[in-house]
Short mmCIF file of C-alpha atoms and ligand atoms in Angstrom, two decimals:
data_model
loop_
_atom_site.label_atom_id
_atom_site.label_comp_id
_atom_site.label_asym_id
_atom_site.label_seq_id
_atom_site.Cartn_x
_atom_site.Cartn_y
_atom_site.Cartn_z
CA MET A 1 16.20 -3.76 -23.52
CA ALA A 2 17.51 -4.23 -19.83
CA THR A 3 14.58 -2.47 -17.99
CA ALA A 4 12.88 -5.08 -15.84
CA THR A 5 9.06 -5.36 -16.32
CA ALA A 6 6.17 -5.06 -13.58
CA THR A 7 3.29 -6.00 -14.89
CA ILE A 8 0.16 -4.44 -13.08
CA ASP A 9 -3.08 -6.25 -13.83
CA LEU A 10 -5.78 -3.64 -13.25
CA ASN A 11 -8.41 -5.86 -13.33
CA ALA A 12 -7.44 -7.96 -10.21
CA ILE A 13 -7.27 -4.52 -8.38
CA ARG A 14 -10.55 -3.42 -9.29
CA GLN A 15 -11.90 -7.04 -8.53
CA ASN A 16 -9.84 -7.08 -5.01
CA TRP A 17 -11.50 -3.75 -3.92
CA GLN A 18 -15.09 -4.67 -5.19
CA LYS A 19 -14.51 -7.85 -2.67
CA LEU A 20 -13.34 -5.90 0.04
CA ARG A 21 -16.27 -3.64 -0.43
CA SER A 22 -18.73 -6.52 -0.66
CA MET A 23 -17.35 -7.31 2.80
CA SER A 24 -17.99 -3.93 4.55
CA SER A 25 -21.10 -3.44 6.34
CA ASN A 26 -21.67 -0.20 4.18
CA ASP A 27 -19.32 2.01 2.08
CA ALA A 28 -15.42 1.38 1.32
CA ALA A 29 -13.10 3.54 0.33
CA ALA A 30 -9.87 3.07 -1.40
CA VAL A 31 -6.68 4.15 0.10
CA VAL A 32 -3.83 4.89 -2.36
CA LYS A 33 -1.51 6.70 -0.50
CA ALA A 34 2.57 6.60 -1.53
CA ASN A 35 1.56 6.06 -5.21
CA ALA A 36 -0.89 3.65 -4.84
CA TYR A 37 1.58 1.58 -2.83
CA GLY A 38 4.03 1.99 -5.39
CA LEU A 39 1.89 0.79 -8.08
CA GLY A 40 0.92 3.96 -10.00
CA LEU A 41 -1.65 6.28 -8.51
CA LYS A 42 -3.03 7.44 -11.52
CA GLN A 43 -3.50 4.28 -13.35
CA VAL A 44 -4.88 2.54 -9.96
CA ALA A 45 -7.31 5.17 -9.00
CA ASN A 46 -8.58 5.57 -12.21
CA ALA A 47 -9.30 1.73 -12.05
CA LEU A 48 -10.92 2.10 -8.90
CA TYR A 49 -12.75 5.09 -9.61
CA ALA A 50 -14.10 3.00 -13.03
CA GLU A 51 -15.25 -0.06 -10.46
CA GLY A 52 -17.07 2.97 -8.48
CA ALA A 53 -14.81 4.13 -5.69
CA ARG A 54 -15.79 7.44 -4.69
CA ILE A 55 -14.08 8.32 -1.75
CA PHE A 56 -9.57 7.92 -1.57
CA PHE A 57 -7.67 8.17 1.07
CA VAL A 58 -3.94 9.65 0.79
CA ALA A 59 -1.39 10.55 3.30
CA THR A 60 -0.17 14.08 2.18
CA ALA A 61 -2.06 16.99 0.61
CA GLU A 62 0.51 16.94 -2.03
CA GLU A 63 -0.69 13.49 -3.05
CA GLY A 64 -4.10 14.48 -2.57
CA ALA A 65 -3.09 16.96 -5.39
CA GLU A 66 -2.08 14.66 -7.79
CA LEU A 67 -4.91 12.77 -7.10
CA ARG A 68 -7.52 15.49 -8.04
CA SER A 69 -5.40 16.03 -11.23
CA SER A 70 -6.27 12.25 -12.18
CA LEU A 71 -9.69 11.86 -11.04
CA GLY A 72 -11.55 14.97 -11.79
CA LYS A 73 -13.87 16.99 -9.78
CA ILE A 74 -16.03 14.28 -8.02
CA PRO A 75 -14.60 11.89 -5.52
CA GLU A 76 -13.92 13.07 -2.28
CA ILE A 77 -10.24 12.99 -1.35
CA TYR A 78 -9.39 12.58 2.21
CA PHE A 79 -5.60 13.16 3.58
CA PHE A 80 -4.32 11.65 6.83
CA SER A 81 -1.55 14.01 7.97
CA GLY A 82 -4.27 16.88 8.23
CA HIS A 83 -4.12 20.79 7.86
CA MET A 84 -0.42 21.37 8.08
CA VAL A 85 1.38 24.63 7.74
CA GLY A 86 2.02 25.80 3.98
CA ASP A 87 -1.26 23.13 3.15
CA THR A 88 -3.76 25.93 2.97
CA GLU A 89 -3.82 26.33 -0.65
CA LEU A 90 -3.62 22.98 -1.68
CA ILE A 91 -6.66 22.16 0.17
CA ARG A 92 -8.29 24.83 -1.34
CA ASN A 93 -7.46 24.68 -4.75
CA TYR A 94 -7.77 20.85 -5.23
CA ASN A 95 -10.77 20.70 -2.98
CA LEU A 96 -9.04 18.20 -0.49
CA ILE A 97 -10.70 16.98 3.10
CA PRO A 98 -8.15 16.91 5.83
CA LEU A 99 -8.05 15.18 8.54
CA ILE A 100 -7.82 17.14 11.70
CA ASN A 101 -5.64 15.47 14.10
CA SER A 102 -4.99 18.21 16.91
CA VAL A 103 -6.03 21.40 18.52
CA ASP A 104 -3.68 23.30 16.26
CA GLN A 105 -4.49 21.52 13.13
CA LEU A 106 -8.42 22.70 14.34
CA SER A 107 -7.42 26.43 14.62
CA ARG A 108 -5.53 26.33 11.37
CA HIS A 109 -8.66 24.96 9.75
CA SER A 110 -11.37 27.15 11.09
CA GLU A 111 -9.39 30.29 10.97
CA LEU A 112 -7.98 29.70 7.10
CA LEU A 113 -10.51 27.53 5.77
CA LYS A 114 -13.66 27.74 7.52
CA GLU A 115 -16.04 26.98 4.74
CA LYS A 116 -13.94 24.09 3.79
CA LYS A 117 -14.63 20.59 4.57
CA PHE A 118 -12.70 18.33 7.17
CA GLY A 119 -12.78 15.07 8.92
CA VAL A 120 -11.40 14.24 12.60
CA GLN A 121 -9.07 11.61 13.43
CA LEU A 122 -9.10 10.25 16.55
CA ASP A 123 -5.88 8.16 18.44
CA THR A 124 -8.01 5.32 20.26
CA GLY A 125 -4.60 3.92 21.17
CA MET A 126 -2.20 3.30 18.67
CA ASN A 127 -0.54 6.71 19.58
CA ARG A 128 0.55 7.49 16.27
CA LEU A 129 -2.15 10.01 14.70
CA GLY A 130 -5.11 11.88 16.00
CA MET A 131 -6.85 13.79 18.95
CA GLU A 132 -6.21 12.28 22.13
CA PRO A 133 -9.55 11.43 24.24
CA LYS A 134 -8.77 13.91 26.62
CA GLU A 135 -8.23 16.48 23.46
CA TRP A 136 -11.52 15.52 21.84
CA GLU A 137 -13.66 16.08 24.66
CA ASN A 138 -12.60 19.19 25.09
CA VAL A 139 -13.27 20.43 21.73
CA LYS A 140 -16.08 17.77 20.81
CA GLU A 141 -19.01 20.43 20.99
CA LEU A 142 -17.04 23.21 19.12
CA VAL A 143 -16.20 20.65 16.33
CA LEU A 144 -19.77 18.80 16.11
CA SER A 145 -20.70 22.37 15.54
CA LEU A 146 -18.88 22.62 12.52
CA ASN A 147 -20.43 19.74 11.12
CA PRO A 148 -17.14 17.40 9.98
CA ALA A 149 -17.48 15.25 7.02
CA LEU A 150 -16.35 11.81 8.86
CA ILE A 151 -15.07 10.62 12.25
CA MET A 152 -12.40 7.91 12.09
CA SER A 153 -9.38 6.06 13.81
CA HIS A 154 -6.97 3.49 13.13
CA LEU A 155 -6.38 -0.04 14.47
CA ALA A 156 -2.90 -0.88 15.53
CA CYS A 157 -3.25 -4.38 15.75
CA ALA A 158 -5.76 -5.48 13.15
CA ASP A 159 -4.15 -8.23 11.50
CA GLU A 160 -3.53 -10.18 14.52
CA PRO A 161 -7.45 -11.02 15.26
CA GLY A 162 -7.28 -12.52 18.61
CA HIS A 163 -5.23 -9.31 19.86
CA LYS A 164 -7.09 -7.72 22.52
CA MET A 165 -6.27 -4.35 21.27
CA ASN A 166 -8.96 -4.58 18.76
CA ALA A 167 -11.65 -4.90 21.05
CA ASN A 168 -9.91 -2.07 23.21
CA GLN A 169 -9.66 0.40 20.37
CA LEU A 170 -13.37 -0.72 19.44
CA ASN A 171 -14.78 0.24 22.81
CA THR A 172 -12.84 3.66 23.24
CA PHE A 173 -14.01 4.57 19.48
CA ARG A 174 -17.80 4.03 20.20
CA THR A 175 -17.23 5.67 23.57
CA LEU A 176 -15.60 8.67 22.07
CA THR A 177 -18.11 8.93 19.04
CA ASP A 178 -21.33 7.94 21.41
CA ASN A 179 -24.35 9.83 20.09
CA VAL A 180 -22.17 11.65 17.46
CA ASN A 181 -24.28 11.49 14.49
CA ILE A 182 -21.52 12.13 11.59
CA LYS A 183 -20.10 9.46 9.26
CA LYS A 184 -17.79 6.91 11.04
CA SER A 185 -14.75 4.73 9.85
CA LEU A 186 -12.13 2.50 11.95
CA ALA A 187 -11.33 -0.46 9.61
CA ALA A 188 -8.73 -1.12 7.10
CA THR A 189 -8.11 -4.27 5.23
CA GLY A 190 -7.48 -5.52 8.68
CA GLY A 191 -10.54 -4.56 10.13
CA ILE A 192 -13.03 -5.35 7.72
CA LEU A 193 -11.58 -8.83 8.47
CA LEU A 194 -12.19 -8.46 12.23
CA GLY A 195 -16.07 -8.38 11.07
CA PRO A 196 -19.36 -6.00 11.04
CA GLU A 197 -18.88 -3.97 14.33
CA TYR A 198 -15.57 -2.70 13.24
CA HIS A 199 -17.17 -1.26 9.84
CA PHE A 200 -19.06 1.85 10.91
CA ASP A 201 -19.90 3.48 7.99
CA LEU A 202 -16.87 3.65 5.88
CA THR A 203 -14.16 1.00 5.58
CA ARG A 204 -10.80 2.01 4.67
CA PRO A 205 -8.97 -0.69 2.61
CA GLY A 206 -5.09 -0.58 1.25
CA ILE A 207 -3.42 -3.19 0.97
CA GLY A 208 -6.20 -5.93 0.18
CA ILE A 209 -6.60 -4.01 -2.72
CA TYR A 210 -3.26 -4.46 -3.66
CA GLY A 211 -3.69 -8.29 -3.13
CA CYS A 212 -1.58 -9.04 -0.08
CA SER A 213 -1.70 -10.35 3.58
CA PRO A 214 -3.78 -10.01 5.93
CA MET A 215 -6.41 -9.99 2.90
CA ARG A 216 -6.95 -13.91 1.80
CA ASN A 217 -8.51 -14.99 -1.37
CA CYS A 218 -7.67 -12.05 -3.33
CA LEU A 219 -6.29 -12.04 -6.97
CA PRO A 220 -2.67 -11.15 -7.32
CA VAL A 221 -1.83 -7.97 -8.82
CA LEU A 222 1.57 -7.76 -9.40
CA LYS A 223 4.27 -9.82 -11.75
CA ILE A 224 7.98 -9.10 -12.50
CA ASP A 225 10.12 -10.35 -14.89
CA ILE A 226 13.75 -9.36 -15.53
CA PRO A 227 15.53 -9.64 -18.56
CA VAL A 228 18.71 -11.74 -18.30
CA ILE A 229 21.72 -9.80 -19.70
CA GLN A 230 24.57 -12.71 -19.77
CA ILE A 231 24.90 -16.68 -19.22
CA ARG A 232 28.16 -17.79 -18.48
CA GLU A 233 29.59 -21.11 -17.55
CA ILE A 234 32.17 -21.29 -14.55
CA LYS A 235 34.24 -23.83 -12.75
CA SER A 236 34.14 -25.45 -9.35
CA GLY A 237 36.10 -23.08 -6.85
CA GLU A 238 34.92 -19.74 -8.84
CA THR A 239 33.12 -16.96 -7.06
CA VAL A 240 30.16 -14.92 -7.83
CA GLY A 241 29.57 -11.19 -6.92
CA TYR A 242 31.18 -8.84 -4.37
CA GLY A 243 33.21 -10.36 -1.48
CA ASN A 244 33.39 -13.71 -3.23
CA THR A 245 30.64 -14.71 -1.00
CA TRP A 246 29.82 -17.69 -2.85
CA THR A 247 31.84 -20.45 -4.45
CA ALA A 248 30.79 -22.52 -7.16
CA ALA A 249 30.80 -26.40 -5.32
CA SER A 250 30.88 -27.62 -9.07
CA LYS A 251 30.71 -26.54 -12.72
CA LYS A 252 27.64 -23.99 -12.76
CA ARG A 253 25.81 -21.94 -15.21
CA ILE A 254 25.24 -18.36 -13.85
CA ALA A 255 22.63 -15.71 -15.30
CA THR A 256 23.32 -12.18 -14.60
CA ILE A 257 19.80 -10.62 -14.51
CA SER A 258 19.12 -7.12 -14.85
CA ALA A 259 17.93 -5.75 -11.47
CA GLY A 260 19.27 -5.07 -7.89
CA TYR A 261 18.53 -3.62 -4.63
CA ALA A 262 17.99 -0.53 -6.42
CA ASP A 263 14.62 -2.06 -7.50
CA GLY A 264 13.57 -2.92 -4.10
CA ILE A 265 14.96 -6.68 -4.48
CA PHE A 266 17.10 -6.07 -0.71
CA ARG A 267 20.41 -7.58 -0.25
CA VAL A 268 18.88 -9.99 2.60
CA THR A 269 16.25 -11.70 0.18
CA GLY A 270 19.28 -13.35 -1.48
CA GLN A 271 18.80 -16.60 0.62
CA LYS A 272 14.98 -17.42 -0.06
CA THR A 273 14.43 -16.07 -2.98
CA ARG A 274 14.41 -17.74 -6.28
CA LEU A 275 14.11 -16.81 -9.77
CA TYR A 276 11.50 -18.77 -11.94
CA PHE A 277 11.78 -19.92 -15.85
CA GLU A 278 8.21 -21.72 -15.90
CA GLU A 279 8.07 -24.35 -13.07
CA THR A 280 11.69 -24.08 -11.88
CA GLY A 281 13.03 -21.69 -9.18
CA CYS A 282 16.37 -21.10 -9.69
CA PRO A 283 18.60 -19.85 -6.42
CA ILE A 284 20.45 -16.29 -6.14
CA VAL A 285 23.84 -16.63 -5.92
CA GLY A 286 26.69 -14.24 -4.16
CA ARG A 287 25.37 -10.48 -3.18
CA ILE A 288 22.56 -8.95 -4.57
CA SER A 289 24.37 -5.72 -6.46
CA MET A 290 22.41 -2.44 -6.98
CA ASP A 291 21.57 -3.42 -10.51
CA LEU A 292 22.40 -6.83 -11.07
CA ILE A 293 21.88 -10.41 -9.47
CA GLY A 294 23.51 -13.48 -10.10
CA VAL A 295 21.19 -16.47 -10.76
CA ASP A 296 22.30 -20.09 -10.81
CA ILE A 297 20.40 -21.52 -13.57
CA THR A 298 22.25 -24.79 -13.83
CA GLY A 299 19.46 -26.77 -13.54
CA LEU A 300 17.51 -25.38 -16.39
CA ASN A 301 17.89 -26.86 -19.65
CA VAL A 302 17.47 -23.72 -21.62
CA GLU A 303 18.87 -20.33 -21.82
CA PRO A 304 16.47 -17.88 -20.44
CA ASN A 305 16.37 -14.60 -21.95
CA LYS A 306 14.16 -13.53 -18.87
CA LEU A 307 13.27 -14.76 -15.46
CA GLU A 308 10.26 -14.18 -13.17
CA LEU A 309 10.52 -12.66 -9.83
CA ILE A 310 7.08 -12.45 -8.44
CA ASN A 311 4.57 -15.07 -10.12
CA SER A 312 2.17 -17.39 -8.72
CA LYS A 313 4.98 -19.35 -7.31
CA GLN A 314 6.30 -16.58 -5.50
CA THR A 315 4.01 -14.01 -4.48
CA VAL A 316 4.89 -10.61 -2.88
CA ASP A 317 3.76 -11.85 0.45
CA LYS A 318 6.21 -14.80 0.31
CA ILE A 319 9.19 -12.50 -0.93
CA ALA A 320 8.75 -10.22 1.65
CA GLU A 321 8.48 -12.93 4.31
CA GLY A 322 11.96 -14.15 2.82
CA ALA A 323 13.09 -10.34 3.70
CA GLY A 324 11.64 -10.54 6.95
CA THR A 325 9.40 -7.57 6.07
CA ILE A 326 5.66 -7.10 4.89
CA GLY A 327 3.95 -6.55 1.40
CA TYR A 328 3.65 -3.53 2.12
CA GLU A 329 7.03 -2.56 2.47
CA PHE A 330 8.14 -4.56 -0.81
CA LEU A 331 5.38 -2.68 -2.86
CA THR A 332 6.30 0.70 -2.01
CA SER A 333 10.36 0.14 -2.00
CA LEU A 334 10.07 -0.97 -6.04
CA GLY A 335 11.67 2.34 -7.05
CA HIS A 336 11.36 4.25 -10.20
CA ARG A 337 13.38 1.66 -12.99
CA TYR A 338 10.62 -0.63 -14.12
CA ASN A 339 8.75 -0.67 -17.15
CA ARG A 340 5.41 -0.43 -15.35
CA ASN A 341 3.15 -2.04 -17.71
CA TYR A 342 -0.71 -1.98 -16.99
CA THR A 343 -3.01 -4.75 -17.98
CA SER A 344 -6.86 -4.98 -17.89
CA VAL A 345 -9.10 -7.52 -19.47
CA ALA A 346 -12.31 -6.00 -20.63
CA LYS A 347 -15.11 -7.07 -18.02
C1 LIG B 401 -2.57 2.93 5.56
C2 LIG B 401 -3.98 3.18 6.19
C3 LIG B 401 -5.09 2.31 5.86
C4 LIG B 401 -5.06 1.41 4.73
O1 LIG B 401 -4.45 0.31 5.77
P1 LIG B 401 -4.27 -1.17 4.94
O2 LIG B 401 -4.08 -2.16 5.68
O3 LIG B 401 -3.26 -1.13 3.67
O4 LIG B 401 -5.63 -1.50 4.16
C5 LIG B 401 -6.34 2.79 6.73
N1 LIG B 401 -6.25 3.70 7.13
C6 LIG B 401 -5.06 4.68 7.76
C7 LIG B 401 -5.24 5.42 8.71
C8 LIG B 401 -3.53 4.10 7.06
O5 LIG B 401 -2.62 4.60 7.52
#
């Protein structure tokens, strides 16, 4: 079989969430948008539910509907995009909680689903999603009379603890929700690390659950193994891959492995990324193709039948950094082709 394997450790996911929850002053939700950051919505959400998570956040109503089908009736499922045209049936049928982002969405919700729960998202400076402070002041009394389930906002710079934007947004959030006696939420993973004044009633960790920065001392969640399809000897002066971008300076042994940029291994990762056989990291040579990568295994004294891309020596954060990106983007770019293998050791 030439399909690469992504092994996802559900026990590590559970423990990472438990840690984020214990760091939170009050309750912690779990953010499982984008197919649980690419790792598999159903498996990840069920593991978190088994660990005690009862409040989940996703990006869209469609994601919420899929999550409801996996988790059953009990958990609260919020979605960030709010009540859009076309969402009404999903919200009703799957019992979802939209985060209302504008007066427009507020009118839609109160006209079409007056009896259905909702939350409010405020924009405290990120200028991405949520009601503007002015907008909020205009509708605050009306909204509070409708008894929202949650008031939340999102931090733009929480992964930089020293950034003054954090305190600014905290102050704005406090000002806008002063004397508001409704469940409040401001912090994602980065905000949890900023300290208790950012936690309010509910935190919303995502990336920390999946074992990536800015979370610290968390358990790695993902391993990737890639089968070797062929091994060949090449002579000094021969080239490997599209465009002849790499030329052997001496006799080399090249393994062709079965994964490529269609599997989220971005072409730019070539320079810094290694493929591991046990302790030895072997460099990528030539251009990364859609489905194949050339690896210089001259340094190995065995013929491996697979090589590791993600392991304890080369973490998601490290590979992402080598590609000029972040763990979030690497995880959500993995693609559909991996054989996703879920492990969980009984606790
Ligand atoms: C994605 C997201 C989160 C989770 O953020 P992490 O940095 O992954 O912990 C929380 N809140 C909102 C609004 C988000 O968009």
